[in-house]
Amino acid sequence: MKTQIPHRKSYVGLLTVALLAIGATAQSADRPALKEVYKNYFEVGMAINRSAATGTAGGANRNQEQVNSDVALVKEQFNHIVPENDMKWQLIHPREGADGYNFGPADAFVNFGLSNKMSIAGHTLVWHSQTPNWVFQGTNPPPATANASAPTPATANEAGTNTPAGGRRGRGFGGGFTGPRASREELLQRMRDHIHTVVGRYKGKIKSWDVVNEAIADGGGTNILRSSLWSEIIGPDFIAKAFQYAHEADPNAILRYNDYGLENPLKRQKLITLIKSLQAQKVPVHVIGSQAHVNVSTTFETMDQALTEMASLGLPIHITELDVNGAAGGLRGTGADVAANISATQGGLVDNVNQRLADAYAGLFRAFLKHRDSLKVVTFWGVNDAVSWRANGKPLLFDGNNQPKPAFDAVITEAKKAAKAR
Ligand code: G3I
């Protein structure tokens, strides 16, 4: 019987597919991995969204093929993960009571980390933003001035949530909730129940927790803490209580205080005052989490100075949410305000953005390497530009097709230089 010879076009097609497959494999196999080149210095992590954690297309405007590619890149490059959103109170505990939890997405995230042998951080237990109104509700009339000039909640957020809408008390305060409030004791009880339930569920699996997030007031001025429903109802010791409850729930967990804008000397001074006060009270705060949502003008010197001063507290440091905004509108600051994100990413990208980004990342990683004794984890806030909360600022090492940008090479080069110098 005569063998059927496939049409020449089919050969070409098959060959092309085979070459593409080899090319794709060879590219990722040849490419160095961040987790490998930095393994002697610190873990390299990233914030994972629900699509990547569950391996299914959905909320982040990624089709299935893109999600598969995102997941492959996460596994290839990183050895540490944090959930971008799914452990925020609004998402994990939307309704009151023991049956008011939604653990599905958070469980998927933790299982992803465990099955890929990554260390896992939890984000976040107590935050002024993304906390449902029921948490603060009670029978005590609010102070006459409370929330008087609060703006309308941001439309992108669920109703009934203390949304990140900005406002006179800083971002996240202005929002739906103006009604009668819980007492200090009621709110402490809710905080304790929440922390014990969430931290307890993942005990031994989640290694570090962002216990309190963004409690410090921006910039200079005399107020160390931002005004929030937490600080107004409980008082400034809500921070100490949150750490105490988290420590009770998992005595082995590494407990972080996490904030942004610590490259600003005035805000950093407030951090130092806060942490010294917590240390004096023997509060179990174990790590300084510095988010580092910076911009392309941020230099080695700026980060070096920030790390030097933070390290003087004697605690390890984690860089928790690193990205480098390449938008012209982002040059004014290093905030992390969702409500201000539109202005921070407007004006188009700066000229020569890929080179500026590579230079900034090189300087930052030089500073991280210099402080390797204090620095234990560096976490990027997202896997690539397409899924970044600052997508318009193209702030990450990989583009929306998961191709490495010059900034990736710059970061790898810094590790290689450090290895040679050893
Ligand atoms: O999931 C819903 C989706 O169902 C809905 O269709 C869509 C409508 O816009 O909204 C989706 O939720 C959004 C969520 O991100 C997931 O994409 C929320 O509106 C949006 O507010 C939320 O933004 C997150 C923001 O925190 C507020 O929680 C960002 O993804 C996240 O990157 C950002 O992360 C924060 C850190 O937690 C703390 N530090 C600052 C950092 C940047 O702001």
CSV table of C-alpha atoms and ligand atoms in Angstrom, one decimal:
chain,number,residue,atom,x,y,z
A,1,MET,CA,0.0,0.0,0.0
A,2,LYS,CA,1.3,3.4,-0.9
A,3,THR,CA,2.1,5.6,2.1
A,4,GLN,CA,0.0,8.8,2.1
A,5,ILE,CA,2.4,11.7,1.9
A,6,PRO,CA,1.1,14.8,3.6
A,7,HIS,CA,0.7,17.9,1.5
A,8,ARG,CA,3.9,20.0,1.5
A,9,LYS,CA,2.0,22.9,3.1
A,10,SER,CA,1.1,20.6,6.1
A,11,TYR,CA,4.9,19.8,6.5
A,12,VAL,CA,5.6,23.5,6.6
A,13,GLY,CA,2.8,24.0,9.1
A,14,LEU,CA,4.0,21.2,11.3
A,15,LEU,CA,7.6,22.5,11.1
A,16,THR,CA,6.5,25.9,12.0
A,17,VAL,CA,4.6,24.7,15.1
A,18,ALA,CA,7.5,22.6,16.1
A,19,LEU,CA,10.0,25.4,15.8
A,20,LEU,CA,7.7,27.8,17.7
A,21,ALA,CA,7.4,25.2,20.4
A,22,ILE,CA,11.2,24.7,20.6
A,23,GLY,CA,11.7,28.5,20.4
A,24,ALA,CA,9.2,29.1,23.3
A,25,THR,CA,10.8,26.4,25.5
A,26,ALA,CA,14.3,27.5,24.6
A,27,GLN,CA,13.5,31.1,25.4
A,28,SER,CA,12.2,30.4,28.9
A,29,ALA,CA,14.8,27.7,29.6
A,30,ASP,CA,17.7,30.0,28.5
A,31,ARG,CA,16.4,33.0,30.4
A,32,PRO,CA,17.7,33.3,33.9
A,33,ALA,CA,15.2,33.3,36.7
A,34,LEU,CA,15.0,36.1,39.3
A,35,LYS,CA,14.4,33.5,42.0
A,36,GLU,CA,17.7,31.7,41.0
A,37,VAL,CA,20.0,34.7,40.6
A,38,TYR,CA,18.8,36.3,43.8
A,39,LYS,CA,18.6,33.1,45.9
A,40,ASN,CA,21.6,33.9,48.0
A,41,TYR,CA,20.3,37.3,48.9
A,42,PHE,CA,16.5,37.4,49.2
A,43,GLU,CA,13.2,35.8,48.0
A,44,VAL,CA,11.7,37.3,44.9
A,45,GLY,CA,7.9,37.4,44.9
A,46,MET,CA,5.0,38.8,43.2
A,47,ALA,CA,1.3,39.6,43.8
A,48,ILE,CA,-0.9,37.1,42.2
A,49,ASN,CA,-4.4,37.8,41.0
A,50,ARG,CA,-7.4,35.5,41.1
A,51,SER,CA,-7.1,34.4,37.5
A,52,ALA,CA,-3.5,33.2,38.0
A,53,ALA,CA,-4.2,31.6,41.4
A,54,THR,CA,-7.1,29.6,40.0
A,55,GLY,CA,-5.7,29.2,36.5
A,56,THR,CA,-8.9,30.5,34.9
A,57,ALA,CA,-9.6,33.5,32.8
A,58,GLY,CA,-11.9,36.0,34.4
A,59,GLY,CA,-11.7,39.3,36.1
A,60,ALA,CA,-8.3,40.6,34.8
A,61,ASN,CA,-9.2,40.9,31.1
A,62,ARG,CA,-6.9,37.9,30.3
A,63,ASN,CA,-8.1,35.1,28.0
A,64,GLN,CA,-7.2,31.5,28.9
A,65,GLU,CA,-4.1,31.4,26.9
A,66,GLN,CA,-2.8,34.6,28.5
A,67,VAL,CA,-3.6,33.3,32.0
A,68,ASN,CA,-1.7,30.0,31.2
A,69,SER,CA,1.2,32.1,30.1
A,70,ASP,CA,1.0,34.3,33.2
A,71,VAL,CA,1.0,31.2,35.4
A,72,ALA,CA,4.0,29.7,33.6
A,73,LEU,CA,5.9,32.9,34.1
A,74,VAL,CA,5.0,33.1,37.8
A,75,LYS,CA,6.3,29.5,38.3
A,76,GLU,CA,9.5,30.2,36.2
A,77,GLN,CA,10.6,33.4,37.9
A,78,PHE,CA,9.3,33.7,41.5
A,79,ASN,CA,9.5,31.8,44.8
A,80,HIS,CA,7.2,33.9,46.9
A,81,ILE,CA,3.6,35.0,46.4
A,82,VAL,CA,1.0,37.4,48.0
A,83,PRO,CA,-2.6,37.7,47.0
A,84,GLU,CA,-3.3,41.0,45.2
A,85,ASN,CA,-6.9,41.2,46.5
A,86,ASP,CA,-8.5,38.0,47.7
A,87,MET,CA,-7.6,38.2,51.4
A,88,LYS,CA,-8.8,41.8,51.9
A,89,TRP,CA,-11.6,41.9,54.4
A,90,GLN,CA,-14.2,42.9,51.8
A,91,LEU,CA,-13.4,39.8,49.8
A,92,ILE,CA,-12.7,37.2,52.4
A,93,HIS,CA,-15.3,38.3,55.0
A,94,PRO,CA,-18.0,40.2,53.2
A,95,ARG,CA,-20.8,39.5,55.7
A,96,GLU,CA,-21.0,39.4,59.4
A,97,GLY,CA,-20.9,36.1,61.3
A,98,ALA,CA,-19.1,32.8,61.2
A,99,ASP,CA,-20.8,32.0,57.9
A,100,GLY,CA,-19.9,35.4,56.3
A,101,TYR,CA,-16.6,34.3,55.0
A,102,ASN,CA,-15.7,33.6,51.4
A,103,PHE,CA,-12.6,31.4,51.5
A,104,GLY,CA,-12.7,29.9,48.0
A,105,PRO,CA,-10.4,32.2,46.2
A,106,ALA,CA,-8.0,32.6,49.2
A,107,ASP,CA,-7.8,28.8,49.5
A,108,ALA,CA,-7.0,28.5,45.8
A,109,PHE,CA,-4.2,31.1,46.3
A,110,VAL,CA,-2.7,29.2,49.2
A,111,ASN,CA,-2.9,25.9,47.4
A,112,PHE,CA,-1.1,27.4,44.4
A,113,GLY,CA,1.7,28.6,46.6
A,114,LEU,CA,2.0,25.3,48.5
A,115,SER,CA,1.9,23.1,45.4
A,116,ASN,CA,4.6,25.2,43.8
A,117,LYS,CA,6.7,25.3,46.9
A,118,MET,CA,6.6,29.0,47.2
A,119,SER,CA,6.7,30.9,50.5
A,120,ILE,CA,3.4,32.7,51.0
A,121,ALA,CA,2.5,36.1,52.5
A,122,GLY,CA,-1.1,37.1,53.5
A,123,HIS,CA,-2.5,40.6,52.6
A,124,THR,CA,-4.1,42.2,54.6
A,125,LEU,CA,-5.8,41.9,58.0
A,126,VAL,CA,-6.6,45.5,59.1
A,127,TRP,CA,-6.8,48.3,56.5
A,128,HIS,CA,-8.9,51.5,56.3
A,129,SER,CA,-9.8,50.6,52.8
A,130,GLN,CA,-11.8,47.6,51.3
A,131,THR,CA,-13.5,46.9,54.6
A,132,PRO,CA,-17.3,46.3,54.6
A,133,ASN,CA,-19.5,48.8,56.4
A,134,TRP,CA,-20.9,46.1,58.7
A,135,VAL,CA,-17.6,45.9,60.5
A,136,PHE,CA,-18.0,49.5,61.8
A,137,GLN,CA,-21.8,49.6,62.3
A,138,GLY,CA,-23.4,49.8,65.7
A,139,THR,CA,-25.6,52.0,67.8
A,140,ASN,CA,-23.4,54.9,68.7
A,141,PRO,CA,-24.1,58.1,66.9
A,142,PRO,CA,-21.1,59.3,64.8
A,143,PRO,CA,-19.3,62.4,65.9
A,144,ALA,CA,-21.0,65.5,64.4
A,145,THR,CA,-18.0,66.2,62.1
A,146,ALA,CA,-17.4,62.6,61.0
A,147,ASN,CA,-17.4,62.1,57.3
A,148,ALA,CA,-19.1,65.4,56.8
A,149,SER,CA,-17.4,66.2,53.6
A,150,ALA,CA,-16.9,62.6,52.4
A,151,PRO,CA,-17.2,62.3,48.6
A,152,THR,CA,-19.4,59.9,46.8
A,153,PRO,CA,-17.9,56.4,46.8
A,154,ALA,CA,-15.8,55.3,43.8
A,155,THR,CA,-18.1,53.6,41.4
A,156,ALA,CA,-15.8,50.7,40.8
A,157,ASN,CA,-16.3,49.3,44.2
A,158,GLU,CA,-19.0,47.2,45.7
A,159,ALA,CA,-21.8,49.0,47.5
A,160,GLY,CA,-21.7,48.8,51.2
A,161,THR,CA,-18.0,48.9,51.4
A,162,ASN,CA,-15.6,51.5,52.9
A,163,THR,CA,-14.2,52.2,49.5
A,164,PRO,CA,-10.9,53.6,48.4
A,165,ALA,CA,-12.4,56.9,47.4
A,166,GLY,CA,-10.0,59.4,49.0
A,167,GLY,CA,-11.5,62.3,50.9
A,168,ARG,CA,-10.4,64.6,53.6
A,169,ARG,CA,-9.2,61.9,55.9
A,170,GLY,CA,-7.1,60.4,53.2
A,171,ARG,CA,-7.9,57.7,50.7
A,172,GLY,CA,-10.3,55.0,51.6
A,173,PHE,CA,-12.1,56.8,54.3
A,174,GLY,CA,-14.6,58.7,52.4
A,175,GLY,CA,-17.2,56.2,51.3
A,176,GLY,CA,-20.6,54.8,52.2
A,177,PHE,CA,-20.3,54.6,55.9
A,178,THR,CA,-21.7,57.6,57.9
A,179,GLY,CA,-24.1,55.8,60.2
A,180,PRO,CA,-24.1,54.8,63.9
A,181,ARG,CA,-20.9,53.2,64.9
A,182,ALA,CA,-19.8,50.1,66.9
A,183,SER,CA,-18.3,50.7,70.3
A,184,ARG,CA,-14.6,50.2,70.9
A,185,GLU,CA,-15.3,46.8,72.5
A,186,GLU,CA,-17.5,45.6,69.6
A,187,LEU,CA,-15.0,46.6,67.0
A,188,LEU,CA,-12.1,45.0,68.9
A,189,GLN,CA,-14.2,41.8,69.1
A,190,ARG,CA,-14.9,41.8,65.4
A,191,MET,CA,-11.2,42.5,64.6
A,192,ARG,CA,-10.2,39.6,66.9
A,193,ASP,CA,-12.7,37.2,65.5
A,194,HIS,CA,-11.6,38.1,61.9
A,195,ILE,CA,-7.9,37.8,62.6
A,196,HIS,CA,-8.2,34.5,64.6
A,197,THR,CA,-10.4,33.0,61.9
A,198,VAL,CA,-8.3,34.0,58.9
A,199,VAL,CA,-4.8,33.6,60.4
A,200,GLY,CA,-5.9,30.4,62.1
A,201,ARG,CA,-7.2,28.9,58.9
A,202,TYR,CA,-3.8,29.3,57.2
A,203,LYS,CA,-1.6,28.6,60.2
A,204,GLY,CA,1.6,26.9,59.2
A,205,LYS,CA,0.9,27.6,55.5
A,206,ILE,CA,1.1,31.4,55.3
A,207,LYS,CA,4.5,32.4,56.5
A,208,SER,CA,4.1,36.2,56.9
A,209,TRP,CA,1.1,38.5,57.3
A,210,ASP,CA,0.5,42.2,56.5
A,211,VAL,CA,-1.2,42.7,59.8
A,212,VAL,CA,-1.8,46.5,59.6
A,213,ASN,CA,-1.7,48.3,56.3
A,214,GLU,CA,-1.2,52.0,55.6
A,215,ALA,CA,-2.1,53.4,59.0
A,216,ILE,CA,0.4,56.3,58.8
A,217,ALA,CA,-0.7,59.7,57.6
A,218,ASP,CA,0.9,60.9,54.4
A,219,GLY,CA,3.7,63.4,54.2
A,220,GLY,CA,4.7,65.7,57.1
A,221,GLY,CA,2.6,67.3,59.8
A,222,THR,CA,2.0,66.4,63.4
A,223,ASN,CA,-0.4,63.5,62.9
A,224,ILE,CA,1.5,60.2,62.9
A,225,LEU,CA,-1.6,58.1,62.1
A,226,ARG,CA,-4.2,58.8,59.4
A,227,SER,CA,-7.7,59.2,60.7
A,228,SER,CA,-9.8,56.2,59.9
A,229,LEU,CA,-12.7,54.4,61.3
A,230,TRP,CA,-10.3,52.0,63.1
A,231,SER,CA,-8.4,54.9,64.8
A,232,GLU,CA,-11.6,56.9,65.6
A,233,ILE,CA,-13.6,54.0,67.1
A,234,ILE,CA,-10.8,52.0,68.8
A,235,GLY,CA,-8.1,54.6,69.3
A,236,PRO,CA,-4.5,54.5,68.2
A,237,ASP,CA,-3.9,51.2,70.0
A,238,PHE,CA,-5.9,49.4,67.2
A,239,ILE,CA,-2.5,48.7,65.7
A,240,ALA,CA,-1.1,47.0,68.9
A,241,LYS,CA,-4.3,45.0,69.3
A,242,ALA,CA,-4.2,43.7,65.7
A,243,PHE,CA,-0.6,42.5,66.1
A,244,GLN,CA,-1.5,40.9,69.5
A,245,TYR,CA,-4.4,39.0,68.0
A,246,ALA,CA,-2.4,37.8,65.0
A,247,HIS,CA,0.4,36.6,67.2
A,248,GLU,CA,-2.1,34.7,69.4
A,249,ALA,CA,-3.6,33.1,66.2
A,250,ASP,CA,-0.3,31.9,64.8
A,251,PRO,CA,2.7,32.4,67.1
A,252,ASN,CA,5.1,31.4,64.3
A,253,ALA,CA,3.8,33.8,61.7
A,254,ILE,CA,6.0,36.7,60.7
A,255,LEU,CA,4.0,39.8,61.3
A,256,ARG,CA,4.5,42.9,59.1
A,257,TYR,CA,3.6,46.5,59.4
A,258,ASN,CA,3.1,47.5,55.7
A,259,ASP,CA,3.0,51.0,54.2
A,260,TYR,CA,3.7,53.0,51.1
A,261,GLY,CA,5.6,56.3,50.5
A,262,LEU,CA,8.4,55.4,52.9
A,263,GLU,CA,10.9,56.9,50.4
A,264,ASN,CA,9.6,60.2,51.6
A,265,PRO,CA,11.8,61.2,54.6
A,266,LEU,CA,8.8,62.9,56.4
A,267,LYS,CA,6.6,59.8,56.2
A,268,ARG,CA,9.5,57.6,57.0
A,269,GLN,CA,10.1,59.5,60.2
A,270,LYS,CA,6.6,58.8,61.2
A,271,LEU,CA,7.1,55.1,60.6
A,272,ILE,CA,10.2,55.1,62.8
A,273,THR,CA,8.3,56.9,65.6
A,274,LEU,CA,5.4,54.4,65.3
A,275,ILE,CA,7.6,51.3,65.2
A,276,LYS,CA,9.7,52.5,68.1
A,277,SER,CA,6.6,53.0,70.1
A,278,LEU,CA,5.3,49.5,69.3
A,279,GLN,CA,8.7,48.0,70.2
A,280,ALA,CA,8.7,49.9,73.5
A,281,GLN,CA,5.3,48.3,74.2
A,282,LYS,CA,6.6,44.8,73.2
A,283,VAL,CA,4.1,44.5,70.4
A,284,PRO,CA,5.0,41.5,68.2
A,285,VAL,CA,5.8,43.5,65.0
A,286,HIS,CA,8.5,41.4,63.2
A,287,VAL,CA,9.1,43.1,59.9
A,288,ILE,CA,8.9,46.5,58.2
A,289,GLY,CA,6.9,46.1,54.9
A,290,SER,CA,7.8,48.9,52.5
A,291,GLN,CA,5.5,48.8,49.5
A,292,ALA,CA,7.8,50.8,47.2
A,293,HIS,CA,5.3,52.0,44.6
A,294,VAL,CA,8.0,54.3,43.1
A,295,ASN,CA,8.6,56.1,39.8
A,296,VAL,CA,11.3,56.2,37.2
A,297,SER,CA,13.0,59.1,39.0
A,298,THR,CA,13.6,57.1,42.1
A,299,THR,CA,17.4,56.6,42.5
A,300,PHE,CA,19.8,54.3,44.3
A,301,GLU,CA,20.5,57.0,46.8
A,302,THR,CA,16.9,57.5,47.7
A,303,MET,CA,16.3,53.8,48.3
A,304,ASP,CA,19.7,53.4,50.0
A,305,GLN,CA,18.8,56.2,52.5
A,306,ALA,CA,15.3,54.8,53.1
A,307,LEU,CA,16.6,51.3,53.8
A,308,THR,CA,19.5,52.6,56.0
A,309,GLU,CA,17.0,54.4,58.2
A,310,MET,CA,14.4,51.7,58.3
A,311,ALA,CA,17.1,49.1,59.1
A,312,SER,CA,18.1,51.2,62.2
A,313,LEU,CA,14.9,49.8,63.8
A,314,GLY,CA,16.7,46.5,64.0
A,315,LEU,CA,13.9,44.6,62.2
A,316,PRO,CA,14.1,42.8,58.9
A,317,ILE,CA,12.6,44.6,55.9
A,318,HIS,CA,10.4,43.2,53.1
A,319,ILE,CA,9.8,45.2,49.9
A,320,THR,CA,6.2,44.3,49.6
A,321,GLU,CA,4.6,45.9,46.4
A,322,LEU,CA,7.4,47.0,44.1
A,323,ASP,CA,6.6,48.7,40.9
A,324,VAL,CA,8.1,51.7,39.0
A,325,ASN,CA,5.6,54.0,37.4
A,326,GLY,CA,6.7,55.0,33.9
A,327,ALA,CA,4.0,57.5,33.3
A,328,ALA,CA,4.7,61.3,33.2
A,329,GLY,CA,1.9,61.8,35.7
A,330,GLY,CA,3.6,59.6,38.2
A,331,LEU,CA,6.8,61.7,38.5
A,332,ARG,CA,5.2,63.8,41.3
A,333,GLY,CA,5.0,61.2,43.9
A,334,THR,CA,5.3,57.6,45.2
A,335,GLY,CA,1.8,57.2,46.6
A,336,ALA,CA,-0.3,54.1,46.3
A,337,ASP,CA,-3.7,55.6,46.2
A,338,VAL,CA,-6.1,53.8,44.0
A,339,ALA,CA,-8.3,56.9,43.8
A,340,ALA,CA,-5.3,59.0,42.6
A,341,ASN,CA,-4.1,56.3,40.2
A,342,ILE,CA,-5.7,57.9,37.2
A,343,SER,CA,-3.7,61.1,37.6
A,344,ALA,CA,-0.6,59.2,38.5
A,345,THR,CA,-0.8,57.3,35.2
A,346,GLN,CA,-1.8,60.1,32.8
A,347,GLY,CA,0.3,62.2,30.5
A,348,GLY,CA,1.6,59.3,28.5
A,349,LEU,CA,4.8,57.5,29.2
A,350,VAL,CA,8.0,59.5,29.9
A,351,ASP,CA,10.5,59.7,27.0
A,352,ASN,CA,12.8,56.8,26.5
A,353,VAL,CA,10.7,54.9,29.1
A,354,ASN,CA,12.3,51.5,28.7
A,355,GLN,CA,15.8,52.9,29.4
A,356,ARG,CA,14.5,55.1,32.3
A,357,LEU,CA,12.8,52.0,33.8
A,358,ALA,CA,15.9,49.8,33.4
A,359,ASP,CA,18.1,52.5,35.0
A,360,ALA,CA,15.6,53.0,37.9
A,361,TYR,CA,15.3,49.2,38.5
A,362,ALA,CA,19.1,48.8,38.4
A,363,GLY,CA,19.5,51.5,41.1
A,364,LEU,CA,16.8,50.0,43.2
A,365,PHE,CA,18.3,46.5,43.1
A,366,ARG,CA,21.8,47.8,43.8
A,367,ALA,CA,20.3,49.3,47.0
A,368,PHE,CA,18.5,46.1,47.8
A,369,LEU,CA,21.7,44.1,47.4
A,370,LYS,CA,23.6,46.6,49.5
A,371,HIS,CA,21.1,46.0,52.3
A,372,ARG,CA,20.9,42.2,51.8
A,373,ASP,CA,21.5,41.6,55.5
A,374,SER,CA,18.2,43.4,56.4
A,375,LEU,CA,16.2,42.6,53.3
A,376,LYS,CA,14.5,39.2,53.2
A,377,VAL,CA,11.9,39.5,50.4
A,378,VAL,CA,11.4,41.7,47.3
A,379,THR,CA,7.9,41.4,45.9
A,380,PHE,CA,6.6,42.9,42.6
A,381,TRP,CA,3.0,44.1,42.6
A,382,GLY,CA,1.9,41.9,39.6
A,383,VAL,CA,3.4,39.6,37.1
A,384,ASN,CA,3.3,41.9,34.0
A,385,ASP,CA,2.2,45.3,32.8
A,386,ALA,CA,-1.2,44.1,31.5
A,387,VAL,CA,-2.4,42.9,34.9
A,388,SER,CA,-0.8,45.7,36.9
A,389,TRP,CA,-3.1,48.1,38.9
A,390,ARG,CA,-0.9,50.7,37.1
A,391,ALA,CA,-1.1,49.2,33.7
A,392,ASN,CA,-0.9,52.7,32.0
A,393,GLY,CA,2.4,53.3,33.7
A,394,LYS,CA,3.9,50.0,32.4
A,395,PRO,CA,5.7,49.6,35.7
A,396,LEU,CA,6.9,45.9,35.7
A,397,LEU,CA,9.7,43.8,34.3
A,398,PHE,CA,7.5,41.9,31.8
A,399,ASP,CA,5.2,43.4,29.1
A,400,GLY,CA,1.6,42.3,28.6
A,401,ASN,CA,2.8,39.4,26.4
A,402,ASN,CA,5.1,38.3,29.2
A,403,GLN,CA,8.2,39.3,27.2
A,404,PRO,CA,11.1,40.6,29.4
A,405,LYS,CA,11.8,44.3,29.1
A,406,PRO,CA,15.2,45.9,29.3
A,407,ALA,CA,14.5,46.4,33.0
A,408,PHE,CA,14.4,42.6,33.5
A,409,ASP,CA,18.0,42.4,32.0
A,410,ALA,CA,19.1,45.2,34.2
A,411,VAL,CA,17.8,43.5,37.4
A,412,ILE,CA,19.5,40.2,36.4
A,413,THR,CA,22.7,42.1,35.6
A,414,GLU,CA,22.8,43.6,39.1
A,415,ALA,CA,22.6,40.1,40.7
A,416,LYS,CA,25.4,38.8,38.4
A,417,LYS,CA,27.6,41.8,39.4
A,418,ALA,CA,27.0,41.1,43.0
A,419,ALA,CA,27.8,37.4,42.6
A,420,LYS,CA,31.1,38.3,40.9
A,421,ALA,CA,32.0,40.6,43.7
A,422,ARG,CA,31.5,37.9,46.4
B,1,G3I,O1,-13.4,42.1,41.1
B,1,G3I,C1,-14.2,43.3,40.7
B,1,G3I,C2,-14.9,42.9,39.4
B,1,G3I,O2,-15.8,41.9,39.7
B,1,G3I,C3,-15.6,44.2,38.9
B,1,G3I,O3,-16.1,43.9,37.7
B,1,G3I,C4,-14.6,45.3,38.7
B,1,G3I,C5,-15.2,46.6,38.3
B,1,G3I,O4,-14.3,47.6,38.2
B,1,G3I,O5,-13.9,45.5,40.0
B,1,G3I,C6,-13.2,44.4,40.4
B,1,G3I,O6,-12.6,44.7,41.6
B,1,G3I,C7,-11.5,45.6,41.6
B,1,G3I,C8,-10.3,44.8,42.1
B,1,G3I,O7,-9.2,45.7,42.2
B,1,G3I,C9,-9.9,43.6,41.2
B,1,G3I,O8,-9.5,44.1,40.0
B,1,G3I,C10,-11.8,46.7,42.5
B,1,G3I,O9,-12.8,47.5,41.9
B,1,G3I,C11,-10.5,47.6,42.6
B,1,G3I,O10,-10.8,48.6,43.6
B,1,G3I,C12,-9.4,46.7,43.1
B,1,G3I,O11,-8.2,47.5,43.2
B,1,G3I,C13,-7.2,47.0,44.0
B,1,G3I,C14,-6.8,48.0,45.0
B,1,G3I,O12,-5.7,47.6,45.8
B,1,G3I,C15,-7.9,48.3,46.0
B,1,G3I,O13,-8.1,47.1,46.9
B,1,G3I,C16,-6.0,46.7,43.1
B,1,G3I,O14,-6.3,45.6,42.2
B,1,G3I,C17,-4.8,46.3,43.9
B,1,G3I,O15,-3.7,46.2,43.1
B,1,G3I,C18,-4.6,47.4,45.0
B,1,G3I,O16,-3.5,47.0,45.8
B,1,G3I,C19,-3.1,47.9,46.8
B,1,G3I,C20,-2.7,47.1,48.0
B,1,G3I,O17,-3.7,46.2,48.4
B,1,G3I,C21,-2.2,48.0,49.1
B,1,G3I,N1,-1.2,49.0,48.7
B,1,G3I,C22,-1.6,49.8,47.5
B,1,G3I,C23,-1.9,48.8,46.4
B,1,G3I,C24,-2.2,49.7,45.1
B,1,G3I,O18,-3.3,50.5,45.3
